Short mmCIF file of C-alpha atoms and ligand atoms in Angstrom, two decimals:
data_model
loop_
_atom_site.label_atom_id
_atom_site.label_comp_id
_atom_site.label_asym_id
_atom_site.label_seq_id
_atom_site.Cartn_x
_atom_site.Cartn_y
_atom_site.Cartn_z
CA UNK A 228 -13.55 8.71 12.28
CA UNK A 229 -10.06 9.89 11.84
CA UNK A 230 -9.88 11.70 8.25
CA UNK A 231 -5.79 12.80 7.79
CA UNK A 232 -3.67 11.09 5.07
CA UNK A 233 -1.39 8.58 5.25
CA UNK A 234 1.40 8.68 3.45
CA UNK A 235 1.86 9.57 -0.46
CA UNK A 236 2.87 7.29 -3.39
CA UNK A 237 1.77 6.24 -6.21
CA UNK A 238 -0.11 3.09 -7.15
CA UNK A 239 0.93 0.33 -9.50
CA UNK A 240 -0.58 -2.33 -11.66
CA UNK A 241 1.12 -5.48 -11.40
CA UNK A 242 3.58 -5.74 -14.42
CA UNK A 243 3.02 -7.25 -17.55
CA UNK A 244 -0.79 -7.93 -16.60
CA UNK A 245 -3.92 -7.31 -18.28
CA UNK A 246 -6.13 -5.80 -16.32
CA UNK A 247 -9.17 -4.75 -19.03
CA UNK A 248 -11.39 -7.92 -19.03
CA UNK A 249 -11.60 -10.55 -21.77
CA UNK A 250 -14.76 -11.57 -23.34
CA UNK A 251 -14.15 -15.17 -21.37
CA UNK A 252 -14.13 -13.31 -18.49
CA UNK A 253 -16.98 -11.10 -19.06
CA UNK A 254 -19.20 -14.02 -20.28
CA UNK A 255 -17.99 -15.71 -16.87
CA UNK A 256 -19.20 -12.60 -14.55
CA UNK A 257 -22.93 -12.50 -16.27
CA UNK A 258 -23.38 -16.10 -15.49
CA UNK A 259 -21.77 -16.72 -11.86
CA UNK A 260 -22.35 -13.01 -10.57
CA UNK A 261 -18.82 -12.42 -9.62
CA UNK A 262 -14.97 -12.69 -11.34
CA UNK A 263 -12.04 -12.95 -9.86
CA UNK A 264 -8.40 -11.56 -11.21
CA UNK A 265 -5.21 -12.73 -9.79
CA UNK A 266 -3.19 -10.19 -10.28
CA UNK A 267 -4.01 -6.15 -10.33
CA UNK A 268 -1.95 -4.30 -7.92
CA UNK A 269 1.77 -4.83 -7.67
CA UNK A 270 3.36 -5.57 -3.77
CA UNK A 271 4.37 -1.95 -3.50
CA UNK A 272 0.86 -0.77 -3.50
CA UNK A 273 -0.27 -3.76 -0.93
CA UNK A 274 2.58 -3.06 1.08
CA UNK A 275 1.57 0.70 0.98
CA UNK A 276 -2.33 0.17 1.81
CA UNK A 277 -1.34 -1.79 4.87
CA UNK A 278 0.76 0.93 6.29
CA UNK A 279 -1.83 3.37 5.87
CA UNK A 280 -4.49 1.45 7.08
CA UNK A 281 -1.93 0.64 9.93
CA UNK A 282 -1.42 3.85 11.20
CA UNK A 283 -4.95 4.51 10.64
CA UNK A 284 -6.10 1.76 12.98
CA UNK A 285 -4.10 3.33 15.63
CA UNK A 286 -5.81 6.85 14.94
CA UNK A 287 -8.62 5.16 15.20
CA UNK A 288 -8.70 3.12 18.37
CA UNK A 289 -7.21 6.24 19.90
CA UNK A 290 -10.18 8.38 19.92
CA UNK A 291 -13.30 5.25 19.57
CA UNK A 292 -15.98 5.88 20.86
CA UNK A 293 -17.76 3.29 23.44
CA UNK A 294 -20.84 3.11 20.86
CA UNK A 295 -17.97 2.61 18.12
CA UNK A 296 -16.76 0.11 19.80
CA UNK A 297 -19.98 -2.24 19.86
CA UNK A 298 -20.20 -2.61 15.43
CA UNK A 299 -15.64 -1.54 15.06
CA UNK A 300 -13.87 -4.14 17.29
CA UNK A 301 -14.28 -8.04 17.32
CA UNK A 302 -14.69 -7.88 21.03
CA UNK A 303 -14.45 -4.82 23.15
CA UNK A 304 -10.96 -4.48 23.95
CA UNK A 305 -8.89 -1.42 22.37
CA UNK A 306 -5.73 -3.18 22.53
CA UNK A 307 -3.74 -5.20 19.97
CA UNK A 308 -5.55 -6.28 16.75
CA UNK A 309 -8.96 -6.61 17.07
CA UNK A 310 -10.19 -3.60 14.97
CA UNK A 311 -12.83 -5.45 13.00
CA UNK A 312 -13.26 -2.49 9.92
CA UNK A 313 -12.51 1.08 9.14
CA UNK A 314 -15.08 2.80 7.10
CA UNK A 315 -15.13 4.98 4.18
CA UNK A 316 -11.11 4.43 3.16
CA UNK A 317 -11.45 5.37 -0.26
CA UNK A 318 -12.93 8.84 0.64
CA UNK A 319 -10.43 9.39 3.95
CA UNK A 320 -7.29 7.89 2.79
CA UNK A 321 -5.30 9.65 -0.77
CA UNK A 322 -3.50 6.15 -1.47
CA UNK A 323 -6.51 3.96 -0.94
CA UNK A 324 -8.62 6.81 -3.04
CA UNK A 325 -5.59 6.07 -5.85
CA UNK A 326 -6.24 2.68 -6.10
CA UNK A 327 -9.95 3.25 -6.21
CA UNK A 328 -8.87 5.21 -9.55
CA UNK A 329 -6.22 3.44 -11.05
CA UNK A 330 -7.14 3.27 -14.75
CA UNK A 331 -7.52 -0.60 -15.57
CA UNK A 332 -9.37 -0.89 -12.86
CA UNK A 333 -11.82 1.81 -13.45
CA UNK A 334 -11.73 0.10 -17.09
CA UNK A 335 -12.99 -3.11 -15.48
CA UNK A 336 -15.79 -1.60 -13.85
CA UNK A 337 -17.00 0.19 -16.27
CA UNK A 338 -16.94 -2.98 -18.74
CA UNK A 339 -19.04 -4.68 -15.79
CA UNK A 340 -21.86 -1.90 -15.04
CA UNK A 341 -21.26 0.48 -17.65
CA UNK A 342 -19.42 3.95 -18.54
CA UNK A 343 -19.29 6.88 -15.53
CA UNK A 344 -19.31 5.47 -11.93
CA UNK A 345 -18.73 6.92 -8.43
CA UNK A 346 -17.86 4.91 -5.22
CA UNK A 347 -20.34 5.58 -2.98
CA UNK A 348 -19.10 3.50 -0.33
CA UNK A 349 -16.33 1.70 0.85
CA UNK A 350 -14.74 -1.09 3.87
CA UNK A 351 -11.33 -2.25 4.75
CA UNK A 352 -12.14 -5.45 6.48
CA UNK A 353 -9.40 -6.39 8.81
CA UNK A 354 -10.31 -10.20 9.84
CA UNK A 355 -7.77 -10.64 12.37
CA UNK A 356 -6.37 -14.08 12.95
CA UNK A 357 -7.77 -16.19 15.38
CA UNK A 358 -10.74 -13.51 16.07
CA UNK A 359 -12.06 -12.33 12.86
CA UNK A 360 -16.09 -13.63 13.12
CA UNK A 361 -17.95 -14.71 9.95
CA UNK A 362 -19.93 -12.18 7.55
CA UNK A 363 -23.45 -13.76 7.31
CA UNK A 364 -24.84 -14.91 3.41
CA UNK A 365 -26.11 -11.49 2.49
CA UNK A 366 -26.62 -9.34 -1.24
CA UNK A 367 -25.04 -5.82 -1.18
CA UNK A 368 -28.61 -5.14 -3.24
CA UNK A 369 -30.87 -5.32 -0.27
CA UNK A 370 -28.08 -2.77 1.75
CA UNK A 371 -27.68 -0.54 -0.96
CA UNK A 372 -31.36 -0.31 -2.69
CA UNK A 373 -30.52 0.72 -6.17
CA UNK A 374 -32.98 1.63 -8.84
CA UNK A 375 -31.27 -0.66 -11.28
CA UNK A 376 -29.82 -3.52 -9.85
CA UNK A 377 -27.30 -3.76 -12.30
CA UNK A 378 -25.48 -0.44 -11.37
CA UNK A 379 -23.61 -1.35 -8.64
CA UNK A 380 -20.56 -3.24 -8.47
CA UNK A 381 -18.28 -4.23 -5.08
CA UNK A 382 -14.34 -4.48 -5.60
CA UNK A 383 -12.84 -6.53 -3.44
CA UNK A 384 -9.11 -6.37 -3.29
CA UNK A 385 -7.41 -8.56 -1.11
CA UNK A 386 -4.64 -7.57 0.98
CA UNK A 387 -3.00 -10.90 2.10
CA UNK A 388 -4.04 -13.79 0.02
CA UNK A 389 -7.52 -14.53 1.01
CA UNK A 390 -7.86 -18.49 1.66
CA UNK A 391 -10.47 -20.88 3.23
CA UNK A 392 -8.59 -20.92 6.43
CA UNK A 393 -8.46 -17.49 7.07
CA UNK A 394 -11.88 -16.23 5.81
CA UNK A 395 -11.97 -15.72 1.77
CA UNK A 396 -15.12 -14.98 0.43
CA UNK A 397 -18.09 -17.49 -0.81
CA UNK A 398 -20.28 -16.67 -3.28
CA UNK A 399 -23.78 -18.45 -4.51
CA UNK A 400 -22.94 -19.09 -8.40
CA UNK A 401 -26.09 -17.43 -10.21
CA UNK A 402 -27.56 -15.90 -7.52
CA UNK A 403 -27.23 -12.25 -9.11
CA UNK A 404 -29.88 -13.65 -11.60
CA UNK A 405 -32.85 -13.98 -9.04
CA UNK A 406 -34.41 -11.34 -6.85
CA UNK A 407 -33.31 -9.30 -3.67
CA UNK A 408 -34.52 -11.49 -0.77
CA UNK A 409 -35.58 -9.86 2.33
CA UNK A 410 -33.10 -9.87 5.51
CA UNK A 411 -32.86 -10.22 9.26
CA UNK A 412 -30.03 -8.32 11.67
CA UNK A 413 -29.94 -9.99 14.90
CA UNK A 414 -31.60 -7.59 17.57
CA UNK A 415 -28.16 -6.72 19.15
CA UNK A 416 -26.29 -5.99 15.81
CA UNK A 417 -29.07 -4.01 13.46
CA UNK A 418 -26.02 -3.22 10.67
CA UNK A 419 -25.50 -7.28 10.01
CA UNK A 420 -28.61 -7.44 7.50
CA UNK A 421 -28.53 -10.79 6.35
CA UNK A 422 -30.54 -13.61 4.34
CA UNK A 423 -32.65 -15.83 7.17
CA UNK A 424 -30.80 -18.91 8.45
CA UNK A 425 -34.31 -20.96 6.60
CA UNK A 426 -33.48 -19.92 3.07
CA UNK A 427 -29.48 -19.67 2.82
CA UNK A 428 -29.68 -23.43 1.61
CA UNK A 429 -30.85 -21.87 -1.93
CA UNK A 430 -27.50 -21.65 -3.30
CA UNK A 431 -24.38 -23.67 -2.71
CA UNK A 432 -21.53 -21.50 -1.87
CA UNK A 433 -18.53 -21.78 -3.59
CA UNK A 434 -14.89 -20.88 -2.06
CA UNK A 435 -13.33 -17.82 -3.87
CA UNK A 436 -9.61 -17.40 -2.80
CA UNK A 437 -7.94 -14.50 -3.59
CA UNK A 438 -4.27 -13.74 -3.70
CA UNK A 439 -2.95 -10.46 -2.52
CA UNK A 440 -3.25 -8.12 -4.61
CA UNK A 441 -6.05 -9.57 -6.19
CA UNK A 442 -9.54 -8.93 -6.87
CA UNK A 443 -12.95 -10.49 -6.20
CA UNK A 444 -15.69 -8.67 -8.70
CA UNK A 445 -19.53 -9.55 -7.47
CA UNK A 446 -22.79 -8.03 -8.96
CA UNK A 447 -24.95 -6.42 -6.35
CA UNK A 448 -27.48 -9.28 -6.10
CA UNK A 449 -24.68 -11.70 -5.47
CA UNK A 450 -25.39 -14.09 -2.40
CA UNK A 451 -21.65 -13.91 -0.73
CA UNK A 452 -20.45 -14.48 3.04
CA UNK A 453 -17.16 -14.91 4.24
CA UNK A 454 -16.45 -17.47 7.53
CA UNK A 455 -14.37 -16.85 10.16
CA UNK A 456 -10.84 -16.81 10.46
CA UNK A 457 -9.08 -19.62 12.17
CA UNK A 458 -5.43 -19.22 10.63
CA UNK A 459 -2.43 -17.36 12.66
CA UNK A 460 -2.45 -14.85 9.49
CA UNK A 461 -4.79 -11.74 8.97
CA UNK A 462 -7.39 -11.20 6.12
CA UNK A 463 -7.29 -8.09 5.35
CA UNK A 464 -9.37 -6.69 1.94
CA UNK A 465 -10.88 -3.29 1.21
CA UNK A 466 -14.43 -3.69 -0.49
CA UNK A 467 -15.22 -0.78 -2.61
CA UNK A 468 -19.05 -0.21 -3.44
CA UNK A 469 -19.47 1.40 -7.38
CA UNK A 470 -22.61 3.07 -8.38
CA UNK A 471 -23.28 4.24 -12.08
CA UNK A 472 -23.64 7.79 -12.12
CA UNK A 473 -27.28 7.68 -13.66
CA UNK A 474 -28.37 4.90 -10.79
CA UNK A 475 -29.63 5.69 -7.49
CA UNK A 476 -29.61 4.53 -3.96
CA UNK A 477 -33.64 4.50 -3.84
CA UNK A 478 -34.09 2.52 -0.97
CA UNK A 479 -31.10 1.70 1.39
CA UNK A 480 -31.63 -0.46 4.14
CA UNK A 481 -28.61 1.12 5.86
CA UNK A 482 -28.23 5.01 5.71
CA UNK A 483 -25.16 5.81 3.34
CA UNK A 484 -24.12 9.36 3.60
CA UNK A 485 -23.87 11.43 0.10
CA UNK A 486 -21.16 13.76 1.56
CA UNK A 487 -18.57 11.14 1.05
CA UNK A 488 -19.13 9.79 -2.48
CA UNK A 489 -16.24 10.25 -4.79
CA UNK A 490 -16.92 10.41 -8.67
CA UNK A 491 -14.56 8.62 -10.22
CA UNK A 492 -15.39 8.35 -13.87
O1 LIG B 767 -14.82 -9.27 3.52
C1 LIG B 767 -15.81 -9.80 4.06
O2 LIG B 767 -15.68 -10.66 4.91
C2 LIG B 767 -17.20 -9.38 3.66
C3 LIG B 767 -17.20 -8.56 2.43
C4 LIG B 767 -18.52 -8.20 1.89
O3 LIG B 767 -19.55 -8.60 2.39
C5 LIG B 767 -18.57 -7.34 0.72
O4 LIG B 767 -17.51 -6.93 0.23
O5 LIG B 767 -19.68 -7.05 0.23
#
């Protein structure tokens, strides 16, 4: 994975909005599992993250590997736009690291999971039109293994508005109130953990469009899939994983690596 820069500036909170959650909205989090705000970061900073994570994509495909290529591109072709996800952008990238850090923001998350957080993980999920597959219903809680399951947090900020047609996310309203349910991966693709086909009927799951600039909140235990994209326009969102610093990763399904886990609060 390519680990250089992009290209300084600042970040910016859209003007004039309030970004520190209301009670409304808080009350609305602990009973559907996720929340989503409209508007968070202003176009500069969206227009910034997808240059970076432009020229990072061409680093990237550059030097993949042919085992890289299997779980990175939609199908295996190093050409064009079929880079599926990067991974890790808030630790590689100084902009992307920014907005992991921008102070409403950080606010927000710690009014959802609680005062001093790191993120301990992080995706930019490129979706690319016509060829970005479906993410299976899964719960970030059976990935991640926390000892409390209500330490962890995903940020989703969406980097072109996020609709039905090109692949928002779903969630299952609730969900985050039952327990972790065990998943499957398909034989050929052991990182797509996801609920069984037999059981995803538990929870109806409800469209959450985003716009860019945007963010989806969801609780760990938060059934949530996204479909696949069948616009002419890209879908492209990071998804940064929060941990409270007193919570642990006790039993990941997936092995995250410590080395790359930036304290933020
Ligand atoms: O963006 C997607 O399609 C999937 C995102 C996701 O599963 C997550 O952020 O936890």
């Amino acid at each position: 994975m390519a680990t250089s820069d992009g290209p300084p500036g600042g970040t910016g909170v859209a003007k004039g909005t309030q970004t520190m959650l209301s009670d409304p909205q808080l009350d609305q989090f602990r009973q559907l599992g996720h929340l989503t705000i409209p508007e968070v970061f202003d176009r500069r900073t969206v227009a910034g993250a997808l240059a970076d994570i432009d020229s990072w994509s061409r680093e990237f495909l550059e030097q993949i590997s042919e085992e890289q290529q299997r779980w990175y591109l939609e199908q295996a072709d190093t050409t064009g736009t079929v880079l599926r996800k990067l991974d890790e952008p808030v630790f590689h990238r100084t902009l992307l690291r920014q907005m992991a850090q921008s102070e409403q923001l950080v606010g927000s998350v710690e009014q959802l999971i609680g005062p001093g957080v790191s993120v301990f993980f992080s995706q930019v999920f490129c979706k690319p039109p016509g060829l970005g597959g479906p993410k299976p219903v899964h719960q970030d809680n059976f990935y991640f293994g926390p000892d409390d399951l209500d330490a962890t947090l995903t940020v989703w900020i969406a980097l072109d508005d996020a609709t039905r047609e090109n692949g928002c996310l779903f969630y299952g309203n609730g969900s985050h109130r039952g327990p972790v349910y065990e998943h499957m991966a398909p034989p050929d693709e052991p990182y797509n953990l996801q609920i069984p086909s037999d059981q995803v009927d538990h929870y109806p799951m409800t469209p959450a469009p985003v716009p860019a600039g945007g963010i989806s909140f969801h609780h760990g235990n938060t059934w949530h899939q996204s479909s696949s994209n069948t616009s002419s326009r890209p879908r492209r969102a990071i998804a940064m994983h929060y941990l409270r610093n007193n919570a642990s990763l006790i039993k990941p399904a997936l092995p995250y690596d410590p080395s790359v886990v930036v304290k933020i609060s």
